[in-house]
Short mmCIF file of C-alpha atoms and ligand atoms in Angstrom, two decimals:
data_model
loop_
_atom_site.label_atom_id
_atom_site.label_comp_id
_atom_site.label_asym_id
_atom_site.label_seq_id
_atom_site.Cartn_x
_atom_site.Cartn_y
_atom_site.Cartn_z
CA UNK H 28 77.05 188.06 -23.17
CA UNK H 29 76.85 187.16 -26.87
CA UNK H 30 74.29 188.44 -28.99
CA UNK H 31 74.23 185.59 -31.44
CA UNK H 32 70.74 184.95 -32.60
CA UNK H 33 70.12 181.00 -33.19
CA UNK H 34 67.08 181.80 -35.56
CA UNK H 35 68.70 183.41 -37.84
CA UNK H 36 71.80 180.25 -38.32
CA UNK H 37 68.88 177.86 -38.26
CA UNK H 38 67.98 176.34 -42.07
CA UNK H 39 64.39 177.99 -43.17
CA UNK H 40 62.73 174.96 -43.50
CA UNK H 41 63.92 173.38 -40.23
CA UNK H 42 62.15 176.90 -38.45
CA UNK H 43 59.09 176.07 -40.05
CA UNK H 44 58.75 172.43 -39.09
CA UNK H 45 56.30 171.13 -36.54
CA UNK H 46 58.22 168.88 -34.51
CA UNK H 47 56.12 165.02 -34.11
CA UNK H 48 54.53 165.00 -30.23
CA UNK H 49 53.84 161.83 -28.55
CA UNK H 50 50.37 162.74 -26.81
CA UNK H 51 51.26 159.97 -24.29
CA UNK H 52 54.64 161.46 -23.35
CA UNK H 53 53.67 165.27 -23.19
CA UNK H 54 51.05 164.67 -20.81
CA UNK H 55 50.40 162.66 -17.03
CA UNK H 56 48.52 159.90 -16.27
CA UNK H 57 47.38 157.80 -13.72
CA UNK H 58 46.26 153.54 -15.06
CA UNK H 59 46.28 154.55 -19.08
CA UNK H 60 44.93 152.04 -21.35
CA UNK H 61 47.67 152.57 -24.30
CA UNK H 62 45.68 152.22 -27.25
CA UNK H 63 47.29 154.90 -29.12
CA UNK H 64 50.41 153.51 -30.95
CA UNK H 65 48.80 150.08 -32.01
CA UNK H 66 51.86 148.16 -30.02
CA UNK H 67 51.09 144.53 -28.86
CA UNK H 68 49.63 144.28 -25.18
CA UNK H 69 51.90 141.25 -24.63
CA UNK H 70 55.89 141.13 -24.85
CA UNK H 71 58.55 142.15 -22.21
CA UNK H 72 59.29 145.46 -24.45
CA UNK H 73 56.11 146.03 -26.15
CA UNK H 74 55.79 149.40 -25.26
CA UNK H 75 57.44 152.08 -27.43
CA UNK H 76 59.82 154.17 -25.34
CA UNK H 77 59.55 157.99 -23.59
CA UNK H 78 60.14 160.33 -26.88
CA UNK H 79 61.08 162.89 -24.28
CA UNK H 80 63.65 160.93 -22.42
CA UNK H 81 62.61 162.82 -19.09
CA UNK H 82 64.03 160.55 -16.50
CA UNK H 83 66.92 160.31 -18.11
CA UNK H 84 67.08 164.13 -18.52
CA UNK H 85 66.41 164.85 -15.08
CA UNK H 86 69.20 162.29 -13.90
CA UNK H 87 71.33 164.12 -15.88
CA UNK H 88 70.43 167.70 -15.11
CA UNK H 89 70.85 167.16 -11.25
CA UNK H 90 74.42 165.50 -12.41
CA UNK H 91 75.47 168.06 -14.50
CA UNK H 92 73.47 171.33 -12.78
CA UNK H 93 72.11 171.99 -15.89
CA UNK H 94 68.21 172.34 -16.69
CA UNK H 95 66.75 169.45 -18.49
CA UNK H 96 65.66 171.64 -21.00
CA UNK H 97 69.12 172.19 -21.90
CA UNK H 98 69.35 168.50 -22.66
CA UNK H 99 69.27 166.16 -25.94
CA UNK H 100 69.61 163.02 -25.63
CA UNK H 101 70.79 160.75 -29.18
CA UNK H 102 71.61 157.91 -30.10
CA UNK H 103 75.25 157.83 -29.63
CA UNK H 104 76.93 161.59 -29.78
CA UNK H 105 76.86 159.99 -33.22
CA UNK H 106 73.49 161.09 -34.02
CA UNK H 107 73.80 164.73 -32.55
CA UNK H 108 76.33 165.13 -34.80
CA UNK H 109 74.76 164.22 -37.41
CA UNK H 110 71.65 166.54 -36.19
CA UNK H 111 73.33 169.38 -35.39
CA UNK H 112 74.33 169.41 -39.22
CA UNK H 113 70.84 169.11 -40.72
CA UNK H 114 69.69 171.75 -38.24
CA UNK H 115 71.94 174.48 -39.48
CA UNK H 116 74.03 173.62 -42.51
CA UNK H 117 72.11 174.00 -45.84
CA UNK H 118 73.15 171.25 -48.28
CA UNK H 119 75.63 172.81 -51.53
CA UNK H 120 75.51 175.99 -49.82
CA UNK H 121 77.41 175.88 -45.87
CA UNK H 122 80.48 174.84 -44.42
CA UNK H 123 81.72 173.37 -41.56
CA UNK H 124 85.22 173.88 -39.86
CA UNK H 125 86.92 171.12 -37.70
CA UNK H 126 90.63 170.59 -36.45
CA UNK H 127 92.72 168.71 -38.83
CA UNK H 128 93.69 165.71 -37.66
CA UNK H 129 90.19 164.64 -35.88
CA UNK H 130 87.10 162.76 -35.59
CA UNK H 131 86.48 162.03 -38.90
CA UNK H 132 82.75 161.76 -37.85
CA UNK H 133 82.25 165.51 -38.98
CA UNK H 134 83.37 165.41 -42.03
CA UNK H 135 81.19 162.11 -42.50
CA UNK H 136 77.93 163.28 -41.79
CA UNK H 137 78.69 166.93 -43.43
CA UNK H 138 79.73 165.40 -46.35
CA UNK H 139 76.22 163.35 -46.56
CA UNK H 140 74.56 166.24 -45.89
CA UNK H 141 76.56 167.97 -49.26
CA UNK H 142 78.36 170.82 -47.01
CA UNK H 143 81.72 171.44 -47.18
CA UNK H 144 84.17 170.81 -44.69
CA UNK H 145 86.64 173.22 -44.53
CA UNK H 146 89.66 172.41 -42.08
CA UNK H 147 92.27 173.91 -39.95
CA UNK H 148 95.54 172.15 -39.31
CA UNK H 149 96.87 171.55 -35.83
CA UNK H 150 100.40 172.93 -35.25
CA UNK H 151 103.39 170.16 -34.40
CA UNK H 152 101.81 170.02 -30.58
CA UNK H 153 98.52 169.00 -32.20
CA UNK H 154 97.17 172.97 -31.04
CA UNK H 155 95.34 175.31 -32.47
CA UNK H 156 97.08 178.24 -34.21
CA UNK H 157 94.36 181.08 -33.54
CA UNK H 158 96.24 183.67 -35.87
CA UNK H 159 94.94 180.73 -38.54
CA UNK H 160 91.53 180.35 -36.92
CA UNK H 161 90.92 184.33 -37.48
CA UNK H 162 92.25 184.14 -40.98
CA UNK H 163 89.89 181.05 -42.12
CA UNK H 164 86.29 182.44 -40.78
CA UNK H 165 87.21 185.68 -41.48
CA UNK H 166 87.73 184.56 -45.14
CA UNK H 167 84.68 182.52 -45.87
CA UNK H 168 81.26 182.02 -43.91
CA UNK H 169 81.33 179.20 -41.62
CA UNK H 170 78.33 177.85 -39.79
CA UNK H 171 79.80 174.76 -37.54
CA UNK H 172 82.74 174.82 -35.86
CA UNK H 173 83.40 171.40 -34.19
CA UNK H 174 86.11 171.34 -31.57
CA UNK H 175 87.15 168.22 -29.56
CA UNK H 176 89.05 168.46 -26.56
CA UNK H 177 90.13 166.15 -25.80
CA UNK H 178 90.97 165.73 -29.71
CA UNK H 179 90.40 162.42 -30.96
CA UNK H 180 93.22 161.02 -32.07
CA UNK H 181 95.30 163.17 -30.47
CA UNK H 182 94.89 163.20 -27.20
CA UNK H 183 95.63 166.81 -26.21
CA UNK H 184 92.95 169.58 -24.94
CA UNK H 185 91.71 172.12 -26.86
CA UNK H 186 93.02 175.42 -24.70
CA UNK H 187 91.28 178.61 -24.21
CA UNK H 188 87.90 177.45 -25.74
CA UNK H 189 86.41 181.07 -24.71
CA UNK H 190 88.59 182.18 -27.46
CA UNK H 191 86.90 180.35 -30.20
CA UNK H 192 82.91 181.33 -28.78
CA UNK H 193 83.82 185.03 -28.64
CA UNK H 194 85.47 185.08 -32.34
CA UNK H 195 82.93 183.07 -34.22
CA UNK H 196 79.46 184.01 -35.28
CA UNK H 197 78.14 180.42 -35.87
CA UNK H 198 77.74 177.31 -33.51
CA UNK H 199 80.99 176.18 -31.43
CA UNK H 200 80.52 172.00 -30.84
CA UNK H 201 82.70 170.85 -28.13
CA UNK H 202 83.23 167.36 -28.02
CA UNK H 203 84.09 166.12 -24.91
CA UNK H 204 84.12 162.13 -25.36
CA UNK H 205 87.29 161.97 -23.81
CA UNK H 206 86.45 164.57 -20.82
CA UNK H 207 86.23 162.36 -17.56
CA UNK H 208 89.76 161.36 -18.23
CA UNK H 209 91.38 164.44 -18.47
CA UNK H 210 90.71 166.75 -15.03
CA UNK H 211 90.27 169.49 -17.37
CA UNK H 212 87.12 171.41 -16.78
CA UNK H 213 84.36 171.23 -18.90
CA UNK H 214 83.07 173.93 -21.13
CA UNK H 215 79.36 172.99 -19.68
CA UNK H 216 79.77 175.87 -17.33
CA UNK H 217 79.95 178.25 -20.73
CA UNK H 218 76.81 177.30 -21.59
CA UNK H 219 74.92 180.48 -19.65
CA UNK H 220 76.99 182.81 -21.40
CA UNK H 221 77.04 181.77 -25.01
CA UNK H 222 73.48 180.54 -26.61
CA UNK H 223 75.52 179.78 -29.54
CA UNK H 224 77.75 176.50 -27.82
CA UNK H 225 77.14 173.33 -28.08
CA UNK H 226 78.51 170.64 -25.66
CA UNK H 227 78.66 167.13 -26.69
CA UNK H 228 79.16 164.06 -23.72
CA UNK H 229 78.83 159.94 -24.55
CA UNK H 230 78.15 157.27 -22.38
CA UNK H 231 80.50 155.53 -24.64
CA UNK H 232 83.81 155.84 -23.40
CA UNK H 233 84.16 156.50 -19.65
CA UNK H 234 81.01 155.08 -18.42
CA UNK H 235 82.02 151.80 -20.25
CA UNK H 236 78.16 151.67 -22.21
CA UNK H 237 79.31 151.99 -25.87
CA UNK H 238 77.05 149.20 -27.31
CA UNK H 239 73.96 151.24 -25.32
CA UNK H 240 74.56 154.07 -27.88
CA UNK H 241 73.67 156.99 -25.42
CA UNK H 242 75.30 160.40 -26.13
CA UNK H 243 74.39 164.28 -24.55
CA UNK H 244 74.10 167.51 -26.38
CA UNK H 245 73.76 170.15 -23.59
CA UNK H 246 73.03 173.95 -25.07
CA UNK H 247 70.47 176.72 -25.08
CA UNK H 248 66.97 175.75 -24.75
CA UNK H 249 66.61 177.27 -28.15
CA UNK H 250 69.04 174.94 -29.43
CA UNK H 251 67.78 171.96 -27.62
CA UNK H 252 64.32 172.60 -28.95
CA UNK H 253 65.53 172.78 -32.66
CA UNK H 254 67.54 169.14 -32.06
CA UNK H 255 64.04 167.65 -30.25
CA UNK H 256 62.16 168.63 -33.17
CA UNK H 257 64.44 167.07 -36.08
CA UNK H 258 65.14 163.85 -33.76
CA UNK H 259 63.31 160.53 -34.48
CA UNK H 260 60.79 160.89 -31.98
CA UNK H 261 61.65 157.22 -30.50
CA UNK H 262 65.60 157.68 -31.23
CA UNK H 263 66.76 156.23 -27.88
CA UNK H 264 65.47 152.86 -27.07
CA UNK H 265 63.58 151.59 -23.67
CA UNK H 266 67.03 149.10 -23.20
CA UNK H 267 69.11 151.48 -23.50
CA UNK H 268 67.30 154.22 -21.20
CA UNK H 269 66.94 151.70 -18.41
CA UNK H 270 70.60 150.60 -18.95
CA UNK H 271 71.73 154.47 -18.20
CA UNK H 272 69.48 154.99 -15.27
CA UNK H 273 70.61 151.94 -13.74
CA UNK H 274 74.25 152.68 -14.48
CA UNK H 275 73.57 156.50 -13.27
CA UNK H 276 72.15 154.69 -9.72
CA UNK H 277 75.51 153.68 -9.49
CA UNK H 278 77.67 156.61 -9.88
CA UNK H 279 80.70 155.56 -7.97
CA UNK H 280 81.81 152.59 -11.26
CA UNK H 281 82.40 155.54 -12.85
CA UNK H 282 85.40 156.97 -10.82
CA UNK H 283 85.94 153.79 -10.41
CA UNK H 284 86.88 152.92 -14.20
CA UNK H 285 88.15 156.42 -15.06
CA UNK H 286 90.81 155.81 -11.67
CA UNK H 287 92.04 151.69 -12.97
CA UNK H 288 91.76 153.13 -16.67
CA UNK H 289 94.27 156.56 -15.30
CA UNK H 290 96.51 153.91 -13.43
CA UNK H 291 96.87 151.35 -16.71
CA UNK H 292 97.65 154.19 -19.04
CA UNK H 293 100.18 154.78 -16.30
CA UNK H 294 101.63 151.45 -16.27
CA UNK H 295 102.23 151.54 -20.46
CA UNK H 296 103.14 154.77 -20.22
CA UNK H 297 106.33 153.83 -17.82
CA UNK H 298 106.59 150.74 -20.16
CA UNK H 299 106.40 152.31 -23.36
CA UNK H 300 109.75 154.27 -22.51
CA UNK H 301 111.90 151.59 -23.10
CA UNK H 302 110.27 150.30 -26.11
CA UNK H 303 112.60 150.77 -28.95
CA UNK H 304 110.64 150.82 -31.68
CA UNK H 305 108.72 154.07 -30.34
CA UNK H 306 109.99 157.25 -31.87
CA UNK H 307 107.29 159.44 -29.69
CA UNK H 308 104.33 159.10 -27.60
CA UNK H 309 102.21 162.50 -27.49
CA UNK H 310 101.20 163.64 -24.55
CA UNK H 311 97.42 162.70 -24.24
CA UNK H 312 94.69 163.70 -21.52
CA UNK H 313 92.35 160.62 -22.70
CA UNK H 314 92.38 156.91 -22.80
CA UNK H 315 93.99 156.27 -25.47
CA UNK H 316 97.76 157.49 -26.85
CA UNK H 317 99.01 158.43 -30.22
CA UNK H 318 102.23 157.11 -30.79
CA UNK H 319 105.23 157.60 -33.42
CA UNK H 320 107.14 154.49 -34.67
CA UNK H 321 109.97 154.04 -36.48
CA UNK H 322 108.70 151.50 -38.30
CA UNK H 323 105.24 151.52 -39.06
CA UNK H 324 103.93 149.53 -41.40
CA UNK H 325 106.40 146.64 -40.06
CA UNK H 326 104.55 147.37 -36.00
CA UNK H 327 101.22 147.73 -37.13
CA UNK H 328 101.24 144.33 -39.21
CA UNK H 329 103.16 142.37 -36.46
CA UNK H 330 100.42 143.63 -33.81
CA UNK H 331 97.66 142.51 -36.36
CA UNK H 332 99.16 139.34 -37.06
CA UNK H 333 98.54 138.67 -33.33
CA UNK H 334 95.35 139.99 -33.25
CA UNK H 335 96.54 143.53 -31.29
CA UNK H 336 93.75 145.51 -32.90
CA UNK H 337 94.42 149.61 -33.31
CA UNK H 338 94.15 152.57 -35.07
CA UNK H 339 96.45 153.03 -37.98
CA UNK H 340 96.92 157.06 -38.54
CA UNK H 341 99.64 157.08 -40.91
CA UNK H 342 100.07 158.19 -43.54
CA UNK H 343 97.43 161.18 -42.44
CA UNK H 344 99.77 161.80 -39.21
CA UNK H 345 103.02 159.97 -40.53
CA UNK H 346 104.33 156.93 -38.58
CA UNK H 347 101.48 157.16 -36.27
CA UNK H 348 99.43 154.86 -34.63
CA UNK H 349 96.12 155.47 -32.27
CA UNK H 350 96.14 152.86 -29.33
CA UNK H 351 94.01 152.81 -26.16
CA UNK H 352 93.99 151.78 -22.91
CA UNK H 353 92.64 148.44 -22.10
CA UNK H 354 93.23 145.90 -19.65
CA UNK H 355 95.79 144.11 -17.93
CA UNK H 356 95.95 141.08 -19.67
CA UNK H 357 95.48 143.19 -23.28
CA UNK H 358 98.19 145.76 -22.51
CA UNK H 359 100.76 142.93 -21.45
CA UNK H 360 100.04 141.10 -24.35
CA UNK H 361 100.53 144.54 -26.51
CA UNK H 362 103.74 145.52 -24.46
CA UNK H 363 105.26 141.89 -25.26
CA UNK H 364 104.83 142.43 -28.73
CA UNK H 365 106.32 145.92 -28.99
CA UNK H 366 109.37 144.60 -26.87
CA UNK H 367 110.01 141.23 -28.98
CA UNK H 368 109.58 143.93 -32.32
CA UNK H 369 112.75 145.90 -30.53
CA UNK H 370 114.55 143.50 -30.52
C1 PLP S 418 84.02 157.96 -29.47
C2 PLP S 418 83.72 159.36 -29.80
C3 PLP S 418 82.42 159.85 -29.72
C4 PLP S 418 81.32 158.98 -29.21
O1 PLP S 418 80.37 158.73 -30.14
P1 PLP S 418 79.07 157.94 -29.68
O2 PLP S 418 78.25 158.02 -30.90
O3 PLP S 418 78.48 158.67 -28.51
O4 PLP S 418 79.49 156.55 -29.34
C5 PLP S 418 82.17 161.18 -30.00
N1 PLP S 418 83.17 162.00 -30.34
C6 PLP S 418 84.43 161.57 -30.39
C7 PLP S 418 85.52 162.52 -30.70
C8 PLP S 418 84.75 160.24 -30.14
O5 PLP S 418 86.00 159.83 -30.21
#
């Protein structure tokens, strides 16, 4: 067990502050007459929505197997991110640590929020090298460290995560965006030994409900209490809750999606070996691959040119280029291209 005390990483004034309670939503009733909020009594959505998000939590805990009060819900992982940063990084004084290359999303919000953001190259497998992990929070204080396994854009898994809690005295975020594609387990079942972890899920990418912005922070209760209090009390919108709980009803389009996703990243994965203008495609445990060509600039335009939207990496990861998974008809069209580029 890890003796990390979440008080003492928190920013002062973030202890001190009162967190905003929705009478309404802290307490049961039976026919309320809502005159509290001054919202309209007519409209389809006139109503504001549950600050706690408690069906959604309780969905989610019997899901996961983890209590509800070890759930945040945000707008997006997006906004946990962002949260997470104002709860514990003091502006032009902390730093954060992340994995160099990935999500640039750190670095965004920690850079709003004036910290610095320290990084820590990946080896040529896109891995950790935990000699260099030692050496960098053993140098400076660090109080985020924000691994993402599977690392966007790399595709890989982050390996031995335990490593990271039980060498680092500040919060560990695991980002796991990517994890219902990759059979890896997820570090949710960490969560009862270190107080100190954060684990981040979306309903963005496997569940197929991006434009509902829904993402998970699962964690201590201490933790979850600090990212309740900072939230915008109405952060996740009535829509979007009853899109979630409908789409948690029915579980099985998940495996669904995750198994035709798994079989077209199979299909361009066979395909992709014959392409000629591919120098290397990384092995990758999401939806997406990060490939190597030998001519990039000259790929990326031609794909562009016919509308074949995706991620340009180089020059940050040279000759590289993030593509995902999509379907049928879109990976044809992209597997055409590449082929008539060969030859
Ligand atoms: C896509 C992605 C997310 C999801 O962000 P949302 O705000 O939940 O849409 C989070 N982390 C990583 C690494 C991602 O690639």
């Amino acid at each position: 067990m890890n003796t990390i005390s979440i008080n003492n990483l928190v920013r002062e004034n973030i202890l001190k502050l009162q967190p905003y309670i929705s009478f309404r939503d802290h307490n049961q009733f039976n026919d309320p007459a809502f005159l509290d909020a001054n919202e309209s009594p007519f409209g389809e959505c006139n109503r504001y929505p549950d600050s706690t998000q408690r069906k959604l939590k309780n969905r989610l805990s019997v899901l996961k197997n983890v209590s509800p009060s070890q759930i945040a819900i945000g707008n997006g992982s997006d906004e946990l991110i962002d949260l997470i940063l104002k709860i514990f990084c003091e502006p032009k004084k902390d730093s954060i640590l992340m994995m160099n290359p990935s999500f640039a999303m750190y670095g965004f919000y920690a850079t709003i929020n004036e910290n610095r953001v320290l990084q820590i190259n990946l080896d040529e497998n896109f891995d950790i090298v935990k000699d260099d992990f030692l050496r960098i929070v053993k140098e400076q204080p660090i109080k985020v460290f924000f691994l993402c396994s599977p690392n966007n854009p790399t595709g890989n898994s982050v390996d031995d995560i335990e490593f990271y809690l039980q060498n680092f005295d500040g919060i560990v975020v695991v980002d796991e965006a990517y994890i219902e594609f990759s059979g890896k387990k997820s570090s949710l079942e960490l969560l009862t030994k270190y107080p100190n972890l954060i684990v981040l899920q979306t309903f963005s990418k496997a569940w197929g409900i991006a434009g509902a912005r829904v993402g998970m922070a699962y964690a201590s209760e201490e933790i979850i209490k600090l990212i309740n209090t900072v939230k915008a009390p109405y952060n996740v919108n009535v829509l979007s809750q009853e899109l979630i709980l409908k789409t948690l009803d029915e579980e099985t389009n998940l495996q669904e999606n995750v198994s035709k996703i798994l079989a077209e990243k199979e299909w361009l994965q066979e395909r992709f070996k014959d392409i000629k203008c591919i120098d290397k495609v990384f092995p990758t445990d999401a939806n997406f691959f990060l490939i190597k060509m030998k001519n990039v600039g000259k790929v990326y335009d031609m794909m562009l040119e016919q509308e074949i939207l995706t991620s340009r990496r180089d020059p940050a990861i040279p000759g590289c280029i993030r593509i995902n998974v999509g379907n049928r008809q879109d990976n044809e069209k992209l597997i055409n291209l590449l082929k008539n580029i060969s030859e």
